[in-house]
CSV table of C-alpha atoms in Angstrom, one decimal:
chain,number,residue,atom,x,y,z
A,19,MET,CA,-22.4,-31.1,-7.4
A,20,MET,CA,-22.1,-27.2,-6.5
A,21,ASN,CA,-24.3,-24.8,-8.4
A,22,LYS,CA,-22.9,-21.5,-9.8
A,23,LYS,CA,-22.8,-19.5,-6.8
A,24,GLU,CA,-20.9,-22.4,-4.9
A,25,GLU,CA,-18.5,-22.6,-7.7
A,26,ILE,CA,-17.7,-18.9,-7.6
A,27,ASN,CA,-17.4,-19.0,-3.9
A,28,THR,CA,-15.0,-21.7,-4.1
A,29,ILE,CA,-12.8,-19.9,-6.9
A,30,SER,CA,-12.9,-16.5,-4.8
A,31,TYR,CA,-12.0,-18.7,-1.8
A,32,ILE,CA,-8.9,-20.5,-3.3
A,33,GLN,CA,-7.5,-17.2,-4.8
A,34,LEU,CA,-7.6,-15.7,-1.4
A,35,LEU,CA,-5.9,-18.7,0.1
A,36,ASN,CA,-3.4,-18.6,-2.5
A,37,GLU,CA,-2.5,-15.1,-1.8
A,38,SER,CA,-2.8,-15.6,1.9
A,39,ILE,CA,0.2,-18.2,1.7
A,40,GLU,CA,2.2,-16.0,-0.2
A,41,ILE,CA,1.7,-13.1,2.4
A,42,TYR,CA,2.2,-15.7,5.2
A,43,GLU,CA,5.5,-16.7,3.3
A,44,ILE,CA,6.8,-13.0,2.9
A,45,LEU,CA,6.2,-12.7,6.7
A,46,PHE,CA,7.7,-15.8,7.6
A,47,ALA,CA,10.9,-14.8,5.9
A,48,LEU,CA,11.1,-11.3,7.1
A,49,ILE,CA,11.0,-12.4,10.8
A,50,LYS,CA,14.4,-14.0,10.4
A,51,LEU,CA,16.0,-10.8,9.1
A,52,ASP,CA,17.9,-7.8,10.9
A,53,LYS,CA,15.2,-6.2,13.1
A,54,GLU,CA,16.2,-2.8,11.4
A,55,ILE,CA,15.2,-4.2,8.0
A,56,ILE,CA,12.2,-5.7,9.4
A,57,GLY,CA,11.2,-2.2,10.7
A,58,LEU,CA,12.0,-0.6,7.1
A,59,LEU,CA,9.7,-3.1,5.2
A,60,SER,CA,7.1,-3.4,7.7
A,61,ILE,CA,5.9,0.0,7.0
A,62,PRO,CA,4.7,-0.5,3.3
A,63,MET,CA,3.7,-4.0,4.2
A,64,ILE,CA,0.8,-2.7,6.6
A,65,PRO,CA,-2.2,-2.0,4.1
A,66,PHE,CA,-1.8,-5.1,2.0
A,67,LEU,CA,-1.5,-7.3,5.2
A,68,ALA,CA,-4.7,-5.8,6.4
A,69,PHE,CA,-6.1,-6.1,2.7
A,70,VAL,CA,-5.6,-9.8,2.7
A,71,VAL,CA,-6.8,-10.3,6.5
A,72,ASP,CA,-10.0,-8.2,5.7
A,73,GLY,CA,-10.5,-10.7,2.8
A,74,ILE,CA,-10.3,-13.6,5.1
A,75,ILE,CA,-12.6,-11.9,7.7
A,76,GLN,CA,-15.3,-11.7,4.9
A,77,PHE,CA,-15.1,-15.6,4.3
A,78,PHE,CA,-16.0,-16.3,8.1
A,79,PRO,CA,-19.9,-16.3,8.9
A,80,GLU,CA,-21.1,-12.9,10.1
A,81,ASN,CA,-21.5,-14.0,13.5
A,82,PHE,CA,-18.0,-15.5,14.0
A,83,ASP,CA,-16.3,-14.1,17.0
A,84,PHE,CA,-13.0,-12.3,16.4
A,85,SER,CA,-12.8,-10.9,20.0
A,86,GLU,CA,-9.8,-13.1,20.9
A,87,ASN,CA,-7.5,-10.4,19.4
A,88,ASP,CA,-4.2,-8.6,21.1
A,89,LEU,CA,-5.9,-5.3,20.6
A,90,ASN,CA,-8.5,-6.2,23.2
A,91,LEU,CA,-11.2,-5.0,21.1
A,92,ASP,CA,-14.9,-6.6,20.6
A,93,SER,CA,-15.3,-8.7,17.4
A,94,GLY,CA,-17.4,-5.9,15.5
A,95,SER,CA,-14.7,-3.2,16.6
A,96,PHE,CA,-12.1,-5.5,15.4
A,97,LYS,CA,-13.6,-6.3,12.1
A,98,LYS,CA,-14.1,-2.4,11.5
A,99,LEU,CA,-10.8,-1.5,12.4
A,100,ILE,CA,-9.1,-3.9,10.0
A,101,GLY,CA,-11.7,-2.7,7.2
A,102,LYS,CA,-10.7,0.7,7.6
A,103,ILE,CA,-6.9,0.1,7.6
A,104,ARG,CA,-7.3,-2.2,4.3
A,105,VAL,CA,-7.9,0.9,2.6
A,106,GLY,CA,-4.8,2.6,4.0
A,107,HIS,CA,-3.2,2.2,0.3
A,108,LYS,CA,-5.5,4.9,-1.0
A,109,LEU,CA,-3.3,7.6,0.9
A,110,LEU,CA,-6.3,9.8,1.3
A,111,SER,CA,-7.2,9.8,-2.7
A,112,ASP,CA,-10.8,9.3,-1.6
A,113,LYS,CA,-10.7,12.8,0.3
A,114,ARG,CA,-11.2,16.2,-1.2
A,115,ASN,CA,-8.0,17.9,-1.8
A,116,SER,CA,-8.4,20.4,1.2
A,117,GLN,CA,-8.8,17.4,3.7
A,118,LYS,CA,-5.9,15.8,2.2
A,119,ARG,CA,-3.6,19.0,2.9
A,120,ASN,CA,-5.2,19.5,6.3
A,121,ILE,CA,-4.7,15.8,7.4
A,122,VAL,CA,-1.0,15.7,6.0
A,123,ARG,CA,-0.4,18.9,7.9
A,124,ARG,CA,-1.8,17.5,11.4
A,125,LYS,CA,0.3,14.3,10.8
A,126,GLN,CA,3.4,16.2,10.2
A,127,ASN,CA,2.8,18.4,13.1
A,128,LYS,CA,2.4,15.3,15.2
A,129,ASN,CA,5.9,13.7,13.7
A,130,TYR,CA,7.4,16.9,14.4
A,131,LYS,CA,6.4,16.6,18.2
A,132,ASN,CA,7.4,13.0,18.6
A,133,LEU,CA,10.9,14.0,17.2
A,134,THR,CA,11.6,16.6,19.7
A,135,SER,CA,9.8,15.5,22.4
A,136,ASP,CA,12.5,14.2,24.5
A,137,TYR,CA,15.0,16.9,23.5
A,138,ASN,CA,16.7,18.9,26.3
A,139,ASP,CA,17.3,22.8,26.5
A,140,ILE,CA,20.6,22.6,24.4
A,141,GLN,CA,19.1,20.5,21.8
A,142,ASN,CA,16.0,22.8,21.6
A,143,LEU,CA,18.5,25.6,21.3
A,144,VAL,CA,20.3,23.8,18.3
A,145,ILE,CA,16.7,23.3,16.8
A,146,LYS,CA,16.0,27.2,17.1
A,147,LEU,CA,19.4,28.1,15.5
A,148,PHE,CA,19.8,25.3,12.8
A,149,GLY,CA,16.1,23.6,12.4
A,150,GLN,CA,15.0,20.1,12.9
A,151,GLU,CA,15.0,17.7,9.6
A,152,ASP,CA,11.3,16.7,9.5
A,153,PHE,CA,10.7,14.2,6.4
A,154,GLY,CA,12.4,10.9,6.6
A,155,VAL,CA,12.7,8.6,3.2
A,156,PHE,CA,13.6,4.9,3.2
A,157,ARG,CA,15.5,3.5,0.3
A,158,TYR,CA,16.5,0.3,-0.9
A,159,LYS,CA,19.3,0.3,-3.6
A,160,ASN,CA,18.7,4.1,-3.9
A,161,ILE,CA,14.9,3.4,-4.6
A,162,ASP,CA,12.4,5.5,-2.5
A,163,PHE,CA,9.8,2.9,-1.1
A,164,ALA,CA,8.6,4.6,2.2
A,165,THR,CA,8.3,7.5,4.3
A,166,ASN,CA,8.0,8.2,8.4
A,167,ILE,CA,4.7,10.1,7.7
A,168,GLN,CA,3.3,7.4,5.3
A,169,GLY,CA,3.3,5.3,8.1
A,170,TYR,CA,1.0,8.0,10.1
A,171,LEU,CA,-1.2,8.1,7.1
A,172,TYR,CA,-1.7,4.2,6.7
A,173,LEU,CA,-2.6,3.8,10.4
A,174,ASP,CA,-4.8,7.0,10.5
A,175,THR,CA,-7.7,5.0,12.3
A,176,LEU,CA,-5.6,4.0,15.3
A,177,SER,CA,-5.3,7.6,16.5
A,178,ASN,CA,-8.0,9.5,18.2
A,179,ASN,CA,-8.0,13.3,17.5
A,180,ASP,CA,-4.3,12.5,16.1
A,181,THR,CA,-3.0,11.6,19.6
A,182,TYR,CA,-0.2,8.9,19.4
A,183,THR,CA,0.8,7.8,22.8
A,184,ASP,CA,3.2,5.2,24.1
A,185,LYS,CA,-0.1,3.3,24.3
A,186,LYS,CA,-0.9,3.7,20.7
A,187,GLY,CA,2.7,2.6,20.2
A,188,GLU,CA,1.8,-0.6,21.7
A,189,MET,CA,-1.2,-0.9,19.8
A,190,LEU,CA,0.7,-0.8,16.6
A,191,THR,CA,2.6,-3.9,17.8
A,192,GLN,CA,-0.7,-5.7,18.9
A,193,LEU,CA,-2.0,-4.9,15.4
A,194,SER,CA,0.7,-6.4,13.6
A,195,SER,CA,0.3,-9.5,16.0
A,196,SER,CA,-3.5,-9.6,15.4
A,197,LEU,CA,-3.2,-9.6,11.3
A,198,SER,CA,-0.3,-12.0,11.6
A,199,SER,CA,-2.3,-14.4,14.1
A,200,LEU,CA,-5.2,-14.3,12.0
A,201,LEU,CA,-3.7,-14.9,8.8
A,202,SER,CA,-1.3,-17.8,10.1
A,203,SER,CA,-4.5,-19.5,11.5
A,204,PHE,CA,-6.3,-19.2,8.2
A,205,VAL,CA,-3.2,-20.5,6.1
A,206,ILE,CA,-2.1,-23.5,8.5
A,207,GLY,CA,-5.8,-24.3,9.6
A,208,SER,CA,-6.6,-24.9,5.7
A,209,GLN,CA,-3.5,-27.0,4.9
A,210,SER,CA,-4.8,-30.1,6.4
A,211,SER,CA,-8.0,-30.0,4.3
A,212,LEU,CA,-6.3,-28.8,0.8
A,213,ASN,CA,-2.8,-30.4,1.1
A,214,TYR,CA,-1.0,-27.6,-0.1
A,215,GLU,CA,2.8,-26.8,0.7
A,216,ILE,CA,4.2,-23.6,2.4
A,217,ASN,CA,7.7,-22.5,1.6
A,218,THR,CA,9.3,-21.3,4.7
A,219,ASN,CA,12.8,-20.9,3.1
A,220,LEU,CA,12.3,-18.2,0.6
A,221,SER,CA,15.8,-16.6,-0.3
A,222,ILE,CA,16.1,-12.8,0.7
A,223,ASP,CA,18.4,-10.5,-0.9
A,224,ALA,CA,18.3,-8.0,2.0
A,225,ASN,CA,21.6,-6.8,3.2
A,226,ILE,CA,21.3,-3.7,5.8
A,227,LYS,CA,24.0,-2.0,3.3
A,228,ASP,CA,21.2,-1.6,0.6
A,229,PHE,CA,18.9,0.0,2.8
A,230,GLU,CA,19.0,3.5,4.3
A,231,LEU,CA,17.0,6.3,6.0
A,232,SER,CA,17.6,9.8,4.7
A,233,ASP,CA,16.3,12.8,6.7
A,234,TYR,CA,15.5,16.3,5.1
A,235,PHE,CA,14.0,19.5,5.7
A,236,LEU,CA,10.7,19.8,3.9
A,237,PHE,CA,7.9,21.7,5.9
A,238,ASP,CA,10.8,24.1,7.1
A,239,VAL,CA,10.5,25.9,3.8
A,240,ARG,CA,13.5,28.3,4.4
A,241,ARG,CA,15.8,24.9,4.7
A,242,LYS,CA,14.1,22.5,2.2
A,243,SER,CA,16.4,20.0,0.9
A,244,ILE,CA,13.9,17.5,-1.1
A,245,PHE,CA,11.5,18.1,-3.9
A,246,ASN,CA,11.2,21.1,-6.1
A,247,ASP,CA,9.0,24.0,-5.6
A,248,LYS,CA,5.9,23.3,-8.2
A,249,THR,CA,3.6,22.7,-5.2
A,250,ASN,CA,3.3,22.7,-1.4
A,251,ALA,CA,4.8,20.2,0.9
A,252,GLU,CA,1.3,18.7,1.9
A,253,VAL,CA,0.7,17.7,-1.7
A,254,GLN,CA,4.4,16.5,-2.2
A,255,VAL,CA,4.1,14.4,0.7
A,256,LEU,CA,0.9,12.6,-0.7
A,257,LEU,CA,2.5,12.2,-4.4
A,258,HIS,CA,5.6,10.8,-2.9
A,259,SER,CA,4.0,8.2,-0.7
A,260,HIS,CA,2.0,7.2,-3.8
A,261,LEU,CA,5.3,7.3,-5.8
A,262,CYS,CA,6.8,4.9,-2.9
A,263,GLN,CA,3.9,2.4,-2.9
A,264,LEU,CA,4.5,1.9,-6.7
A,265,ASN,CA,8.1,1.5,-6.2
A,266,PHE,CA,7.6,-0.9,-3.3
A,267,LEU,CA,5.3,-3.2,-5.1
A,268,TRP,CA,7.1,-3.3,-8.4
A,269,LYS,CA,10.8,-2.6,-7.7
A,270,VAL,CA,11.6,-3.4,-3.9
A,271,LEU,CA,9.4,-6.4,-2.8
A,272,PRO,CA,10.2,-8.7,-5.8
A,273,ASN,CA,13.8,-7.9,-5.9
A,274,VAL,CA,14.1,-8.4,-2.2
A,275,PHE,CA,12.9,-11.9,-2.5
A,276,GLY,CA,13.9,-12.6,-6.1
A,277,LYS,CA,10.5,-13.8,-7.2
A,278,GLN,CA,6.9,-12.5,-8.5
A,279,PHE,CA,3.9,-13.1,-6.1
A,280,GLN,CA,0.3,-13.6,-7.4
A,281,CYS,CA,-0.8,-11.1,-4.9
A,282,LEU,CA,1.6,-8.5,-6.3
A,283,LEU,CA,-0.7,-8.4,-9.5
A,284,ARG,CA,-3.9,-7.4,-7.5
A,285,PHE,CA,-2.0,-4.7,-5.3
A,286,ARG,CA,0.0,-3.4,-8.3
A,287,LEU,CA,-3.4,-3.0,-9.9
A,288,ILE,CA,-5.0,-1.3,-6.9
A,289,THR,CA,-2.2,1.0,-6.3
A,290,PHE,CA,-2.0,2.1,-10.2
A,291,LEU,CA,-5.7,3.0,-10.2
A,292,GLU,CA,-5.0,5.1,-6.7
A,293,SER,CA,-2.2,6.7,-8.2
A,294,ILE,CA,-3.8,7.9,-11.2
A,295,LYS,CA,-6.9,9.3,-9.1
A,296,VAL,CA,-4.6,11.4,-6.9
A,297,LEU,CA,-2.7,12.5,-9.8
A,298,ASN,CA,-5.7,13.5,-11.8
A,299,ASP,CA,-7.0,15.5,-8.6
A,300,PHE,CA,-3.8,17.5,-8.2
A,301,ILE,CA,-3.1,18.1,-11.8
A,302,ASN,CA,-6.6,19.6,-12.2
A,303,HIS,CA,-6.8,21.6,-8.9
A,304,GLU,CA,-3.2,22.9,-8.7
A,305,PRO,CA,-2.5,25.2,-11.4
A,306,GLN,CA,1.2,25.0,-11.6
A,307,LEU,CA,0.7,21.3,-12.3
A,308,SER,CA,-1.6,21.6,-15.1
A,309,ILE,CA,1.4,21.3,-17.4
A,310,TYR,CA,1.1,17.5,-16.9
A,311,LYS,CA,-2.4,17.0,-18.2
A,312,ASP,CA,-1.5,15.7,-21.4
A,313,THR,CA,0.9,13.1,-20.1
A,314,LEU,CA,-1.4,11.8,-17.8
A,315,LEU,CA,-4.0,11.7,-20.6
A,316,GLN,CA,-1.9,9.5,-22.3
A,317,VAL,CA,-2.3,6.8,-19.4
A,318,ILE,CA,-5.9,7.6,-18.9
A,319,ASP,CA,-6.5,6.7,-22.7
A,320,GLY,CA,-4.5,3.7,-22.6
A,321,LYS,CA,-5.6,0.3,-22.5
A,322,ALA,CA,-4.6,-0.8,-19.1
A,323,TYR,CA,-6.4,2.1,-17.3
A,324,ASN,CA,-9.4,1.9,-19.6
A,325,LEU,CA,-10.0,-2.0,-18.8
A,326,LEU,CA,-9.2,-1.5,-14.7
A,327,SER,CA,-11.5,1.5,-14.6
A,328,ARG,CA,-14.5,-0.5,-15.5
A,329,SER,CA,-16.5,-0.7,-12.3
A,330,ARG,CA,-17.0,-4.6,-12.7
A,331,ILE,CA,-13.4,-5.2,-13.1
A,332,ARG,CA,-12.2,-2.6,-10.5
A,333,ASN,CA,-14.8,-4.2,-7.9
A,334,ASN,CA,-13.3,-7.6,-8.4
A,335,VAL,CA,-9.7,-6.5,-8.0
A,336,ALA,CA,-10.6,-4.4,-4.8
A,337,HIS,CA,-12.3,-7.7,-3.3
A,338,TYR,CA,-11.9,-11.1,-2.9
A,339,GLN,CA,-15.4,-12.3,-3.3
A,340,LEU,CA,-15.9,-12.6,-7.3
A,341,ILE,CA,-19.2,-11.0,-8.6
A,342,GLY,CA,-20.5,-10.8,-11.9
A,343,TYR,CA,-18.8,-13.5,-13.7
A,344,ASN,CA,-19.8,-17.2,-14.3
A,345,PRO,CA,-17.6,-19.7,-13.1
A,346,GLU,CA,-16.4,-21.2,-16.5
A,347,ILE,CA,-14.4,-18.3,-17.5
A,348,PHE,CA,-11.9,-19.0,-14.7
A,349,THR,CA,-9.4,-21.1,-16.6
A,350,ASN,CA,-6.2,-19.7,-14.9
A,351,LYS,CA,-5.1,-20.3,-11.5
A,352,ASN,CA,-5.2,-16.5,-11.0
A,353,SER,CA,-8.7,-15.2,-11.2
A,354,LEU,CA,-7.9,-11.9,-11.9
A,355,VAL,CA,-6.0,-13.1,-15.2
A,356,SER,CA,-9.0,-15.1,-16.2
A,357,ILE,CA,-11.2,-11.7,-15.9
A,358,ILE,CA,-8.8,-9.5,-18.0
A,359,GLU,CA,-8.2,-12.2,-20.6
A,360,PHE,CA,-12.1,-12.7,-20.6
A,361,GLU,CA,-12.7,-9.0,-21.2
A,362,LEU,CA,-10.0,-8.3,-23.7
A,363,LYS,CA,-10.3,-11.5,-25.7
A,364,GLU,CA,-6.3,-11.8,-25.6
A,365,THR,CA,-3.6,-13.2,-23.8
A,366,PHE,CA,-2.8,-12.0,-20.4
A,367,ARG,CA,0.8,-11.1,-21.5
A,368,ALA,CA,-0.4,-8.6,-24.0
A,369,PHE,CA,-2.4,-6.9,-21.7
A,370,TYR,CA,0.7,-7.0,-19.1
A,371,ASP,CA,2.9,-5.4,-21.4
A,372,ASP,CA,0.7,-2.4,-21.8
A,373,PHE,CA,0.2,-2.1,-18.1
A,374,GLU,CA,3.6,-2.5,-17.4
A,375,ASN,CA,4.3,0.6,-19.9
A,376,GLU,CA,1.5,2.8,-18.3
A,377,TYR,CA,2.7,1.7,-14.6
A,378,SER,CA,6.0,3.0,-15.7
A,379,LYS,CA,4.7,6.3,-17.3
A,380,VAL,CA,2.8,7.0,-14.0
A,381,THR,CA,5.8,6.3,-12.0
A,382,ASP,CA,7.8,8.6,-14.3
A,383,LEU,CA,5.3,11.5,-13.9
A,384,PHE,CA,5.4,11.2,-10.2
A,385,TYR,CA,9.4,11.6,-10.2
A,386,GLU,CA,8.8,14.5,-12.7
A,387,ILE,CA,6.4,16.6,-10.7
A,388,LEU,CA,8.4,16.1,-7.5
A,389,PHE,CA,12.0,16.1,-8.7
A,390,LYS,CA,12.4,17.9,-11.9
A,391,GLU,CA,13.3,21.5,-11.7
């Protein structure tokens, strides 16, 4: 008979496994798609794939050897790297505002250099006369879900002194391969002992015509062709990146696959909290955005944010290893649902209605700050 600690560990493991299976099924379906679509959807998937894989790593013994990875890193370096990429979804929300701006500016400079590095003299003359569009937005059925700079921000830990070389391009491929291999080994390896099914035939609504990449002038302020002028380009890039994450998890991924996933609940809760954090930082430190304080306070005072901002709940959302609860409260197959129902003493559906409303308010606030004149 298991003691309480062993029961909690088992519940935690099963939750991680369920979400790992879903990510595995998503990746398995994605590789069947047009390469162009794979490229577009891969960018916003990066931090969430790393999040799950980091959870898998935490359940292995401390001395387990992860050195057999495509990045040719030793075991300790590999674990540290995944741990850093795992929090890519924060999109610098844990940095000071001055640091946020400086990092975005450096990433944009590198992005611009990459865009123009192979241009000949005539092309450079054209850029001098007419400029070079410097900001790309990926859309699905007219919904913004990623940008070119967002990818740089997610993978900041792969750069040394912000130097992205061809070797680093290979490293991105090797990173994806390493993450996918570890995920696959965990999911397939656990199948024989726990006897579960894996759906390798997920239906996907992914016509290349529904996707588009649009290029804009943003940092070239004289030709700026996206966003309003309420704040500077660096702030707008970060706000828009958080908006893209919210859209990807709520509107794009479930629509592409035509279903909801357990893992989406955790990812939505995480990005909701990070979005409010970055909004709060900029609204309180950018004078021209102070007019949005009251709107943000409505969300902060809401039931969903008040619950999720409690440290015990926030920690259990951010990690797969459950802490602070007795095993008998976990009556739902999704441990996060059980925690929310236990804390609120009401049905999860009642909470989720409030959460959906607050999530929508945050999304609308991003649109208003970025696009309303």
